[in-house]
PDB file of C-alpha atoms and ligand atoms in Angstrom:
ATOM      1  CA  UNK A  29      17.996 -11.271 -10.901  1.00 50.00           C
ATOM      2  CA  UNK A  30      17.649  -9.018 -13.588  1.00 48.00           C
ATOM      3  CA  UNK A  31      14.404  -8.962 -16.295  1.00 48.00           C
ATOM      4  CA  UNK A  32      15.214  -8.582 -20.204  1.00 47.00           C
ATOM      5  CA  UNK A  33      11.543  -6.934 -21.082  1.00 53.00           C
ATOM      6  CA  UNK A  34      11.178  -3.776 -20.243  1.00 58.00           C
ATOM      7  CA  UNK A  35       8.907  -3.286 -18.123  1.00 63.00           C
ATOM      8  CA  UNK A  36       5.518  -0.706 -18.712  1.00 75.00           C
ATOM      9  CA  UNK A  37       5.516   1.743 -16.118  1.00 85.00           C
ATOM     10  CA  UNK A  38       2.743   1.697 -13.560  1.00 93.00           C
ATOM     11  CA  UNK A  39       0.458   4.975 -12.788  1.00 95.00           C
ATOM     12  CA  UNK A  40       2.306   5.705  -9.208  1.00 98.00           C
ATOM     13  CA  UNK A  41      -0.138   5.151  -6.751  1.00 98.00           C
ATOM     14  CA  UNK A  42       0.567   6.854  -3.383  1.00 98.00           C
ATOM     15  CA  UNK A  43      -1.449   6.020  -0.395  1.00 99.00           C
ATOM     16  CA  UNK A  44      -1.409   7.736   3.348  1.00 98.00           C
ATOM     17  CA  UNK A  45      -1.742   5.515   6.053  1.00 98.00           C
ATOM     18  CA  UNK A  46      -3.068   7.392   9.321  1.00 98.00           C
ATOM     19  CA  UNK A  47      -2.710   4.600  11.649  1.00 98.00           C
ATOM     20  CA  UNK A  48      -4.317   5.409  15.148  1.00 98.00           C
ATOM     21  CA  UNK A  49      -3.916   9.261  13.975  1.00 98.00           C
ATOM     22  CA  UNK A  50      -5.206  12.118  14.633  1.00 98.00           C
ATOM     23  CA  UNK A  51      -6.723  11.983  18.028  1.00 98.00           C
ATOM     24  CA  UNK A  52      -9.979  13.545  17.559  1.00 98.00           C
ATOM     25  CA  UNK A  53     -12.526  13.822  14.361  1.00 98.00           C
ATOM     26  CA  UNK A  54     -11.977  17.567  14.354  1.00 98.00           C
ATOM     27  CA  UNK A  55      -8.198  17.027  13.203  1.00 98.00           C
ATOM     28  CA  UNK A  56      -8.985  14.480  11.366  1.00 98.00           C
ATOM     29  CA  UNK A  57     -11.068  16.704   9.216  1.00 98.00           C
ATOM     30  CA  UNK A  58      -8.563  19.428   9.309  1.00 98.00           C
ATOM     31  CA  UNK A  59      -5.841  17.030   7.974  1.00 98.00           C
ATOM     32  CA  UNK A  60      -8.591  16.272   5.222  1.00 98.00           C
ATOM     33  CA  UNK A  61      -9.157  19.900   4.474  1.00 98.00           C
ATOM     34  CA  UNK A  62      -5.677  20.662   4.479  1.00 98.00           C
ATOM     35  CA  UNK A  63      -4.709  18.269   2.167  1.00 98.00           C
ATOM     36  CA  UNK A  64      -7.633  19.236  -0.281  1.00 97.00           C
ATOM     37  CA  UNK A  65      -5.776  22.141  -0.350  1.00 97.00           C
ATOM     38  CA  UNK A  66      -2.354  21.138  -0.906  1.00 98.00           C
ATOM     39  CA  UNK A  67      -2.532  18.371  -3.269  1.00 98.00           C
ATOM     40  CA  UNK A  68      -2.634  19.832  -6.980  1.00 97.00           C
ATOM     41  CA  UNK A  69      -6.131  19.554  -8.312  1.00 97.00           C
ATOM     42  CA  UNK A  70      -4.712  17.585 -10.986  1.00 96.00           C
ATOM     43  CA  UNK A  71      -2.030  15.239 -11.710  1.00 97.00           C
ATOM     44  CA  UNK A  72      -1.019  12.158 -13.170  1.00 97.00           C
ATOM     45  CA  UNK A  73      -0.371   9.905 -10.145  1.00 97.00           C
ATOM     46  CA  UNK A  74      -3.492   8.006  -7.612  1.00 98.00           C
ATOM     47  CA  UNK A  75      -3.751   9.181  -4.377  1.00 98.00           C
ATOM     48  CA  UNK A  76      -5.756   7.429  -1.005  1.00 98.00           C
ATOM     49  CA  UNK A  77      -5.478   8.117   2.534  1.00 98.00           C
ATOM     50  CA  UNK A  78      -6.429   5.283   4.714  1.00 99.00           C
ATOM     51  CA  UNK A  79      -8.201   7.006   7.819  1.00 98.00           C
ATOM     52  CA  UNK A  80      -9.568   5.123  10.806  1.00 98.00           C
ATOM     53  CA  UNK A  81     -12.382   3.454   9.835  1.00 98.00           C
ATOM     54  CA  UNK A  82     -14.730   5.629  12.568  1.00 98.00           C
ATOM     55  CA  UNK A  83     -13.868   8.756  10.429  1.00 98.00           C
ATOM     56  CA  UNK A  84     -14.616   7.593   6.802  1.00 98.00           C
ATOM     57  CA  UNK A  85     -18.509   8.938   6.746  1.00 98.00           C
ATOM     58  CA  UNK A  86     -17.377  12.028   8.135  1.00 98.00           C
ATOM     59  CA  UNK A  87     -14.151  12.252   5.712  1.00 98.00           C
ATOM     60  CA  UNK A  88     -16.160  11.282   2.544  1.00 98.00           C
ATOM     61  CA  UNK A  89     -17.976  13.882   1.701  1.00 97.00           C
ATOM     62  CA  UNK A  90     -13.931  16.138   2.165  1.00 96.00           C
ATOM     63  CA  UNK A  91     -12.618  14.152  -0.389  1.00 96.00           C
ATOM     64  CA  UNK A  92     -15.140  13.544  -3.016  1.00 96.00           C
ATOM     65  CA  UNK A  93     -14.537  14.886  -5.859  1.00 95.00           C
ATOM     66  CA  UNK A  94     -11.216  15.335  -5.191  1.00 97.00           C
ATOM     67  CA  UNK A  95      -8.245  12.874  -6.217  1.00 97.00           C
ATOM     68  CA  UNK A  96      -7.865  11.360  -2.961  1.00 98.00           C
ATOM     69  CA  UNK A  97      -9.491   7.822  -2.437  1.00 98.00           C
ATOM     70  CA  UNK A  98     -11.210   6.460   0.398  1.00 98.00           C
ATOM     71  CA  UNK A  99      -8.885   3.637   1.755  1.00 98.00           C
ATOM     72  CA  UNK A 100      -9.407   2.057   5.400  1.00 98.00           C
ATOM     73  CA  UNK A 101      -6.535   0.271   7.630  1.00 98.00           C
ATOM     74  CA  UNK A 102      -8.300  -3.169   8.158  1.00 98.00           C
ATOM     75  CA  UNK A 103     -11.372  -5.409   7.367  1.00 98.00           C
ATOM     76  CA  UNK A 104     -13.252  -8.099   8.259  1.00 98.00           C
ATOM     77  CA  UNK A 105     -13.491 -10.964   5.750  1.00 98.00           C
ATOM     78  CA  UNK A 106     -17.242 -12.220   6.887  1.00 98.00           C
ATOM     79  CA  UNK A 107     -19.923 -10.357   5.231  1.00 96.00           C
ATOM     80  CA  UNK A 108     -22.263 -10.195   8.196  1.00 97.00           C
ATOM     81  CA  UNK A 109     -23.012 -11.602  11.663  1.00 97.00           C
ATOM     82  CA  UNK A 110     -21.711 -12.425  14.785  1.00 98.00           C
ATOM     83  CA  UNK A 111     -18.529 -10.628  15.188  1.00 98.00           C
ATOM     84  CA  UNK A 112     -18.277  -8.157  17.869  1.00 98.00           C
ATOM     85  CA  UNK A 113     -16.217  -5.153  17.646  1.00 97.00           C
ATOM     86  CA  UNK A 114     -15.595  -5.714  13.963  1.00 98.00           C
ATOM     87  CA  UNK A 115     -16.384  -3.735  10.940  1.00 98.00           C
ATOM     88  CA  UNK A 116     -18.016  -5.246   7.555  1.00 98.00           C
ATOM     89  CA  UNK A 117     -16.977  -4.405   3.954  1.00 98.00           C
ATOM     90  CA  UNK A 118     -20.506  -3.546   3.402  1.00 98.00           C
ATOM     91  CA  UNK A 119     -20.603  -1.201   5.793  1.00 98.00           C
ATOM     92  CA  UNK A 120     -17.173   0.845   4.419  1.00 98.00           C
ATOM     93  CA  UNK A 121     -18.305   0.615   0.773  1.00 98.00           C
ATOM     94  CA  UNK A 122     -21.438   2.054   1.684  1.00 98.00           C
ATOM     95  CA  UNK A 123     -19.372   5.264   3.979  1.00 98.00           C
ATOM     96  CA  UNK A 124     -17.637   5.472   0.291  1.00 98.00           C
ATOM     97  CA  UNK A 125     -14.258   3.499   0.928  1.00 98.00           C
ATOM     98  CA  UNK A 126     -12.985   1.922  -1.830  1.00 98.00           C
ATOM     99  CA  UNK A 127      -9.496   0.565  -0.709  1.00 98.00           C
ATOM    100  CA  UNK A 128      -8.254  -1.776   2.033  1.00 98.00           C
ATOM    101  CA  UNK A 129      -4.901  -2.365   3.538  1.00 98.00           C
ATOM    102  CA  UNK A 130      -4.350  -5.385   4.960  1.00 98.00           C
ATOM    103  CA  UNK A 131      -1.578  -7.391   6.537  1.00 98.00           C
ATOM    104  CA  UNK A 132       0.243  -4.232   8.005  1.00 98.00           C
ATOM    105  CA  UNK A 133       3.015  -5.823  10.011  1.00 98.00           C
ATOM    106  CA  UNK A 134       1.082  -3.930  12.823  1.00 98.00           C
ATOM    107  CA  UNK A 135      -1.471  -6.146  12.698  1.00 98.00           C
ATOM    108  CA  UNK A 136       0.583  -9.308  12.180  1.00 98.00           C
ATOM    109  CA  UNK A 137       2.369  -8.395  15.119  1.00 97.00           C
ATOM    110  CA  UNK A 138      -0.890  -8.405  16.849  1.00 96.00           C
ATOM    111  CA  UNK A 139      -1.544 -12.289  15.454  1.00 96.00           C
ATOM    112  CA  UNK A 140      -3.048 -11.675  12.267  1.00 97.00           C
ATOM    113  CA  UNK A 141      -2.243 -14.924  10.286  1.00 97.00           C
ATOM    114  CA  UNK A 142      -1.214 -15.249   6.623  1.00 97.00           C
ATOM    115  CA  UNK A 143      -4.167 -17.196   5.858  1.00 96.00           C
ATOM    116  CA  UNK A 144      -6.152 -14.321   7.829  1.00 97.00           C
ATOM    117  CA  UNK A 145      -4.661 -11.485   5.214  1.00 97.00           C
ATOM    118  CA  UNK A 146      -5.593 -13.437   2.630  1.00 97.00           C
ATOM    119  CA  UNK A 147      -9.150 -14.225   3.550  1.00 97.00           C
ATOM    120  CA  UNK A 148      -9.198 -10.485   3.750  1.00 98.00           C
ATOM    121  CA  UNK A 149      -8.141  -9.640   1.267  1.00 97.00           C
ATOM    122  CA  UNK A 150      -9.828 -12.291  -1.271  1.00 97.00           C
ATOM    123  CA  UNK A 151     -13.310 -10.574   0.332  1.00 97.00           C
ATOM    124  CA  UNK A 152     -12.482  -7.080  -0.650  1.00 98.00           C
ATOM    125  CA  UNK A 153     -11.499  -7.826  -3.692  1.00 97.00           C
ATOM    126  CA  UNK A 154     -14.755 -10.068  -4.369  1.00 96.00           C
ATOM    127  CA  UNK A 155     -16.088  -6.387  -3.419  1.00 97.00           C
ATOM    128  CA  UNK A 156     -14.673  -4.922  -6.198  1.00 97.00           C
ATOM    129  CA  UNK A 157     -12.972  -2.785  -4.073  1.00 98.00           C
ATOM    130  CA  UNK A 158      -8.667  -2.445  -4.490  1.00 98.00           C
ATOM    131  CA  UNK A 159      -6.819  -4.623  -1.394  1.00 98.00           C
ATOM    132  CA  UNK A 160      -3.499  -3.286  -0.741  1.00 98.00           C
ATOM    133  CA  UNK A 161      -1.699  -6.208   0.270  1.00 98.00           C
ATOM    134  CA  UNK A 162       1.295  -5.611   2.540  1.00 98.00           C
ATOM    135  CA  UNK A 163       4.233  -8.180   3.005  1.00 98.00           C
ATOM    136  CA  UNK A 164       8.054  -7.339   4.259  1.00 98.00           C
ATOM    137  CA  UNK A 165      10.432  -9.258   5.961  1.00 98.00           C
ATOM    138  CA  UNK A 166      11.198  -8.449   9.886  1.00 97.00           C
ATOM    139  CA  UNK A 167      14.762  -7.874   9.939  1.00 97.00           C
ATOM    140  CA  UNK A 168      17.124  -9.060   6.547  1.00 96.00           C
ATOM    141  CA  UNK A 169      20.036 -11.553   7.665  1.00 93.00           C
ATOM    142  CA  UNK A 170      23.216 -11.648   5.419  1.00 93.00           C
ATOM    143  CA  UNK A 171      22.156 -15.201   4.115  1.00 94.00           C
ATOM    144  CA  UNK A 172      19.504 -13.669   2.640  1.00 93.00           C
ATOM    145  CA  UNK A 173      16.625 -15.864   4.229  1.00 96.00           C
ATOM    146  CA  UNK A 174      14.015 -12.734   4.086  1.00 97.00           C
ATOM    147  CA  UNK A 175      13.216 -13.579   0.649  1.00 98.00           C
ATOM    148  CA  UNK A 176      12.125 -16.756   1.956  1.00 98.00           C
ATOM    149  CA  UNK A 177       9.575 -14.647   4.416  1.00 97.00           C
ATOM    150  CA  UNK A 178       8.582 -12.519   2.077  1.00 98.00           C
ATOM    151  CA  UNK A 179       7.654 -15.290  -0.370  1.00 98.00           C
ATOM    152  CA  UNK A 180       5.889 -16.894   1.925  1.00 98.00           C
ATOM    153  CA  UNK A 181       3.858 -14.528   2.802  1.00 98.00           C
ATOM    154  CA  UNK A 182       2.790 -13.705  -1.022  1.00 98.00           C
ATOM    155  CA  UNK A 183       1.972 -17.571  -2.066  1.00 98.00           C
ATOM    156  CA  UNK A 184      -0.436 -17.662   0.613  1.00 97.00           C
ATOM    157  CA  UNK A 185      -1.815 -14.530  -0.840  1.00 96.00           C
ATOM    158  CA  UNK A 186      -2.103 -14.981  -4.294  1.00 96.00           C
ATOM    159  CA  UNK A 187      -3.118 -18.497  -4.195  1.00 90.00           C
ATOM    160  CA  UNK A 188      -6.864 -19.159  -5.299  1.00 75.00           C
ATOM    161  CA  UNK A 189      -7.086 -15.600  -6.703  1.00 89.00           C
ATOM    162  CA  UNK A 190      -9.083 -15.646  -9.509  1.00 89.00           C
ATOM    163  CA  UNK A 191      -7.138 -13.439 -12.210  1.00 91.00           C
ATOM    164  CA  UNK A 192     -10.116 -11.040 -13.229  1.00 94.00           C
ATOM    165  CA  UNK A 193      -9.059  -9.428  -9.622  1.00 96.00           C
ATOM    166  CA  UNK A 194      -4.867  -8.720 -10.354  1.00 96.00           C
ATOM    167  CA  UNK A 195      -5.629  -5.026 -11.682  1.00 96.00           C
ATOM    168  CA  UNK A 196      -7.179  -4.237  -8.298  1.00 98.00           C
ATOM    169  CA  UNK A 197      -4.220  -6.022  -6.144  1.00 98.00           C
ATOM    170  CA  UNK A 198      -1.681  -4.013  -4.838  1.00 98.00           C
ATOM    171  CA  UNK A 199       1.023  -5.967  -3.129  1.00 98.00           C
ATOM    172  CA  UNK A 200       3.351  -3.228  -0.589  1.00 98.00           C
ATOM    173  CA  UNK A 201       6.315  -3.915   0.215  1.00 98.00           C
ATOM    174  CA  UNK A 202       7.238  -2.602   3.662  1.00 98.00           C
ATOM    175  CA  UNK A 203      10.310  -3.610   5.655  1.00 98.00           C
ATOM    176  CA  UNK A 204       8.901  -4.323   9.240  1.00 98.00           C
ATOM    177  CA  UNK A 205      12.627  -2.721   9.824  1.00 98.00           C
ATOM    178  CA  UNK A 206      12.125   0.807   7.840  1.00 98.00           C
ATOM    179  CA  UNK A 207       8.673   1.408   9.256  1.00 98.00           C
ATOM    180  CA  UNK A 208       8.693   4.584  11.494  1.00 97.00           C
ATOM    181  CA  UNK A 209      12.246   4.050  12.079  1.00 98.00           C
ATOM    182  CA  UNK A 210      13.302   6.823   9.743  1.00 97.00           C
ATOM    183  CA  UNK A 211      15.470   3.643   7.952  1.00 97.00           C
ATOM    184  CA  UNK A 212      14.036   3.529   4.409  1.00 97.00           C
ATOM    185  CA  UNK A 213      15.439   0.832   2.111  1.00 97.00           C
ATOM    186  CA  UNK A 214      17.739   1.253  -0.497  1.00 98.00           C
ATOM    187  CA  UNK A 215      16.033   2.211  -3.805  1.00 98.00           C
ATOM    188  CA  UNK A 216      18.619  -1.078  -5.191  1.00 98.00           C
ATOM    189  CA  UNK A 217      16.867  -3.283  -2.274  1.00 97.00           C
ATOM    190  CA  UNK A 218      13.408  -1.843  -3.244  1.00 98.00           C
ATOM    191  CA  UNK A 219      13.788  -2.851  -7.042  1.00 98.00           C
ATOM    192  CA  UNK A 220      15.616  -6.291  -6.042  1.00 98.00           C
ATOM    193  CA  UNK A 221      12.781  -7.036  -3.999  1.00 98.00           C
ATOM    194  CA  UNK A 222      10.023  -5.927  -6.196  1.00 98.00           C
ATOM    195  CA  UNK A 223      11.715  -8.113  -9.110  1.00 98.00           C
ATOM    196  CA  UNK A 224      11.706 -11.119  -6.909  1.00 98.00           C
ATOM    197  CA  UNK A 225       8.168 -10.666  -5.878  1.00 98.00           C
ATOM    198  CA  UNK A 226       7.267 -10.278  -9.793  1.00 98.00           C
ATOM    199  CA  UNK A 227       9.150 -13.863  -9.894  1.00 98.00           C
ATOM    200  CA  UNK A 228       6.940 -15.285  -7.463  1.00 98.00           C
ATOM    201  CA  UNK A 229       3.997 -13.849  -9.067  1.00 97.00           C
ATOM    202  CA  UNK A 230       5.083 -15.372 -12.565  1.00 97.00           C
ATOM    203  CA  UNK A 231       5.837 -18.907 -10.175  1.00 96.00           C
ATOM    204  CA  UNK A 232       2.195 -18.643  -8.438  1.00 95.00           C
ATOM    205  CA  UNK A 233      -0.050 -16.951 -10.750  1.00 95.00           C
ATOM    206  CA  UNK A 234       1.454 -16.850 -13.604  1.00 94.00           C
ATOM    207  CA  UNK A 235       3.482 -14.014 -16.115  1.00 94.00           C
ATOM    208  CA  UNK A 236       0.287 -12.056 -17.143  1.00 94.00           C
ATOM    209  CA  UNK A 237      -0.458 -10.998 -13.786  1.00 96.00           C
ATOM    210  CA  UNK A 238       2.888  -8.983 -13.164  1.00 96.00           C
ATOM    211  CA  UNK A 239       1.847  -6.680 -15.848  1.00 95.00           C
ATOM    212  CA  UNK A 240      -1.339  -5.841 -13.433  1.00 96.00           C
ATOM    213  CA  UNK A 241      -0.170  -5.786  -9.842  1.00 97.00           C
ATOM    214  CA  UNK A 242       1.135  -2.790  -8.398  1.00 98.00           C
ATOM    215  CA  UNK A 243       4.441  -3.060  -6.200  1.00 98.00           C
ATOM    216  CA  UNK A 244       4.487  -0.420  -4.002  1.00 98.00           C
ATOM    217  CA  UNK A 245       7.104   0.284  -0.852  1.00 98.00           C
ATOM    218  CA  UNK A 246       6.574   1.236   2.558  1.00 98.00           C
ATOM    219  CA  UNK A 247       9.051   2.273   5.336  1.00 98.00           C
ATOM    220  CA  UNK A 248      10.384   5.623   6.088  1.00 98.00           C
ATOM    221  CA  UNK A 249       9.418   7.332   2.789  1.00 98.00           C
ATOM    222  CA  UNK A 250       9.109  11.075   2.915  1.00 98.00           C
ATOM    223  CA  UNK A 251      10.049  14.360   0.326  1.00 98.00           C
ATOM    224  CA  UNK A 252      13.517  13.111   0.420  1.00 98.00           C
ATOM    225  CA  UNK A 253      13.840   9.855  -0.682  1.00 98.00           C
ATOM    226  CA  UNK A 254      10.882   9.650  -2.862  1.00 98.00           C
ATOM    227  CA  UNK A 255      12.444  10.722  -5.635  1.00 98.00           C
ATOM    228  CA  UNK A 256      15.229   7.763  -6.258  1.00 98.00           C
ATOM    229  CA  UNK A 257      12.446   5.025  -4.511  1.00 98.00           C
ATOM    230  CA  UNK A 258      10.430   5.510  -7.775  1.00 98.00           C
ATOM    231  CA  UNK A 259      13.358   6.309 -10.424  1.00 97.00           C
ATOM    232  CA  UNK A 260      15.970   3.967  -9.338  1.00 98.00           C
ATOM    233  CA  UNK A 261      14.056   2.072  -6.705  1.00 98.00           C
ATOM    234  CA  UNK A 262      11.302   1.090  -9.640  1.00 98.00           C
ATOM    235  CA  UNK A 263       8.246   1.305  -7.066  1.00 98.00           C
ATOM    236  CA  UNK A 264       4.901   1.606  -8.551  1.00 98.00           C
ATOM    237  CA  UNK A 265       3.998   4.034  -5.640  1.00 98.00           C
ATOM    238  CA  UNK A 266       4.492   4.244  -1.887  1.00 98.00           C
ATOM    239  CA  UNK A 267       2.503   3.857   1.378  1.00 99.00           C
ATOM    240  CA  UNK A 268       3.069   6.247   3.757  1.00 98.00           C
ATOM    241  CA  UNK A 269       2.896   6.510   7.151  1.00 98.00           C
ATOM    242  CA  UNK A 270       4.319   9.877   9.155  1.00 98.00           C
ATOM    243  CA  UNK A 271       4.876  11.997   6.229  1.00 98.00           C
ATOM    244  CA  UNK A 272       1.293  11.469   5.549  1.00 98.00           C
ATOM    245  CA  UNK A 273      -0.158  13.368   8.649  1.00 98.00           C
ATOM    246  CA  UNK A 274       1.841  16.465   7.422  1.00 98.00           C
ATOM    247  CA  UNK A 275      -0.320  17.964   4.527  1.00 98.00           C
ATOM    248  CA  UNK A 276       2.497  19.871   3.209  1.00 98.00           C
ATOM    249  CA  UNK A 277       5.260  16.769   3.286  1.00 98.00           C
ATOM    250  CA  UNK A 278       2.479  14.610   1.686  1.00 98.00           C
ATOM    251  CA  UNK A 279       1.735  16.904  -0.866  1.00 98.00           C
ATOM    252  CA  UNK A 280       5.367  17.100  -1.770  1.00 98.00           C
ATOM    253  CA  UNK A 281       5.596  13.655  -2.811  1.00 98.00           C
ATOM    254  CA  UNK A 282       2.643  13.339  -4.726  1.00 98.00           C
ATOM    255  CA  UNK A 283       4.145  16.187  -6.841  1.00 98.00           C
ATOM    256  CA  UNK A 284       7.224  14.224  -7.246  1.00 98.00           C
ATOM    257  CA  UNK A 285       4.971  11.060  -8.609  1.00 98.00           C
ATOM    258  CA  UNK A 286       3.183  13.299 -10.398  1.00 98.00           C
ATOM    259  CA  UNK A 287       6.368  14.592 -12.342  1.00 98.00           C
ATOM    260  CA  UNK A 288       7.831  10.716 -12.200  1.00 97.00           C
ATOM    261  CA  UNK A 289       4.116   9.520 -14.088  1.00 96.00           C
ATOM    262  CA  UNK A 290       5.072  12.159 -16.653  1.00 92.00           C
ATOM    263  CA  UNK A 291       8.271  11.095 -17.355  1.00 90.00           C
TER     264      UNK A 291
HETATM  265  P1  LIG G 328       6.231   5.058   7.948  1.00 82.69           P
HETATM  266  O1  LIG G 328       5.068   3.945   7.972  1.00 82.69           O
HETATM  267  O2  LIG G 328       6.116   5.787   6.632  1.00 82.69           O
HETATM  268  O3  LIG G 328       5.925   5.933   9.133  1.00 82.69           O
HETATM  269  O4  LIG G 328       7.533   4.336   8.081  1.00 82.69           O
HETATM  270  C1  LIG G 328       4.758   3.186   6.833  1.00 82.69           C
HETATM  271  C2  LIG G 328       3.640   2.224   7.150  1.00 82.69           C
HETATM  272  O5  LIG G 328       3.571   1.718   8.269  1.00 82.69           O
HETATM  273  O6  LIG G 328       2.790   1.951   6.284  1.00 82.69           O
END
């Protein structure tokens, strides 16, 4: 499953992912401090934390004018109305979020639907604002029938996308397997995986859009690994979940995508 082209290097783009973390706004605003400090003031790589949505107009004003993006954990795809307990795109654009995950496998696992992701992700990208798109298969089988997961789980995705939106789609790859297990994937499964998902890009969309969507991965990344996930591995970036609620860790590996950008 190899490429001929050679392929232009992406801008890394490394993204946090809080989860339900920290417990209080307090820490949450420590963690944003913190990081403020840690993070070099300037580098070549892109850099978001997703918070929980609740903290985002308190977080803002921490990280503007720094290089860390707004990014939130989930959305909702209506624009307004009657839909208790959820919050609108509107309403994190105007706390200044620009990003959205959606899809985490956390979610899935608690029934969010392909079609669901999608509808989600279609709206923030209407926005203007960058989804972050995450698929990954559950557990990999030696016959190999994850790619047929994770493939399904993009078509449903990228079909109806209009193609003015690719450079703001950014498909992750996260093993449901390697998240929070300490289990990260191979950086030869990571670029095997990201080359078949640019083959079902090419399939779906079309060749011009694998030029424009980012691949990142997800699972288990820290200072470590980071390193060979982005040299050997080929990912355009990572999202990260514990090693981003340690300043210092998560700082670490944006100065190893910083050097890997300059490379
Ligand atoms: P992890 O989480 O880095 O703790 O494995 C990744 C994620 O869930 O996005």
């Amino acid at each position: 499953m190899k490429t001929a082209r050679k392929e232009k290097k992406h801008i890394p783009l490394i993204i946090g992912n809080w989860k339900m973390n920290p417990a209080t706004l307090q820490k949450a605003l420590e963690l944003a401090v913190a990081l403020k400090k840690e993070i070099p003031k300037k580098g070549a790589s892109i850099i978001s934390i997703a918070v929980p949505s609740l903290y985002t107009i308190s977080i803002a004003p921490k990280v503007k004018g720094t290089r860390m993006n707004l990014c939130v954990q989930n959305v909702h795809a209506e624009e307004a109305g009657a839909h208790t307990g959820e919050i609108a795109l509107s309403m994190l654009k105007d706390a200044g979020v620009s990003q959205t995950i959606v899809g985490h496998s956390e979610r899935r696992a608690e029934g969010e639907t392909d079609a669901k992701v999608r509808d989600k992700a279609v709206a923030t990208l209407k926005k203007g604002m960058v989804a972050i798109v995450c698929i990954g298969e559950r557990a990999r089988d030696k016959e190999g029938d994850y790619f047929t997961e994770v493939e399904n789980q993009l078509r449903v995705v990228l079909k109806g996308l209009s193609p003015s939106t690719f450079a703001r789609l950014v498909i992750a790859y996260e093993p449901v397997w390697a998240i929070g297990t300490g289990k990260h994937a191979t950086p030869e499964d990571v670029q095997e995986m990201k080359l078949f998902i640019q083959k079902v890009i090419t399939d779906t969309v079309g060749r011009a859009a694998v030029s424009k969507i980012r691949i990142l991965y997800g699972g288990s990344v820290n200072k470590e690994n980071a390193q060979e996930l982005l040299e050997r591995g080929k990912a355009d970036g990572f999202l990260i979940g514990g090693s981003s609620l340690n300043a210092t860790e998560f700082a670490s590996i944006i100065k190893i995508a910083d050097t890997y950008a300059q490379s």
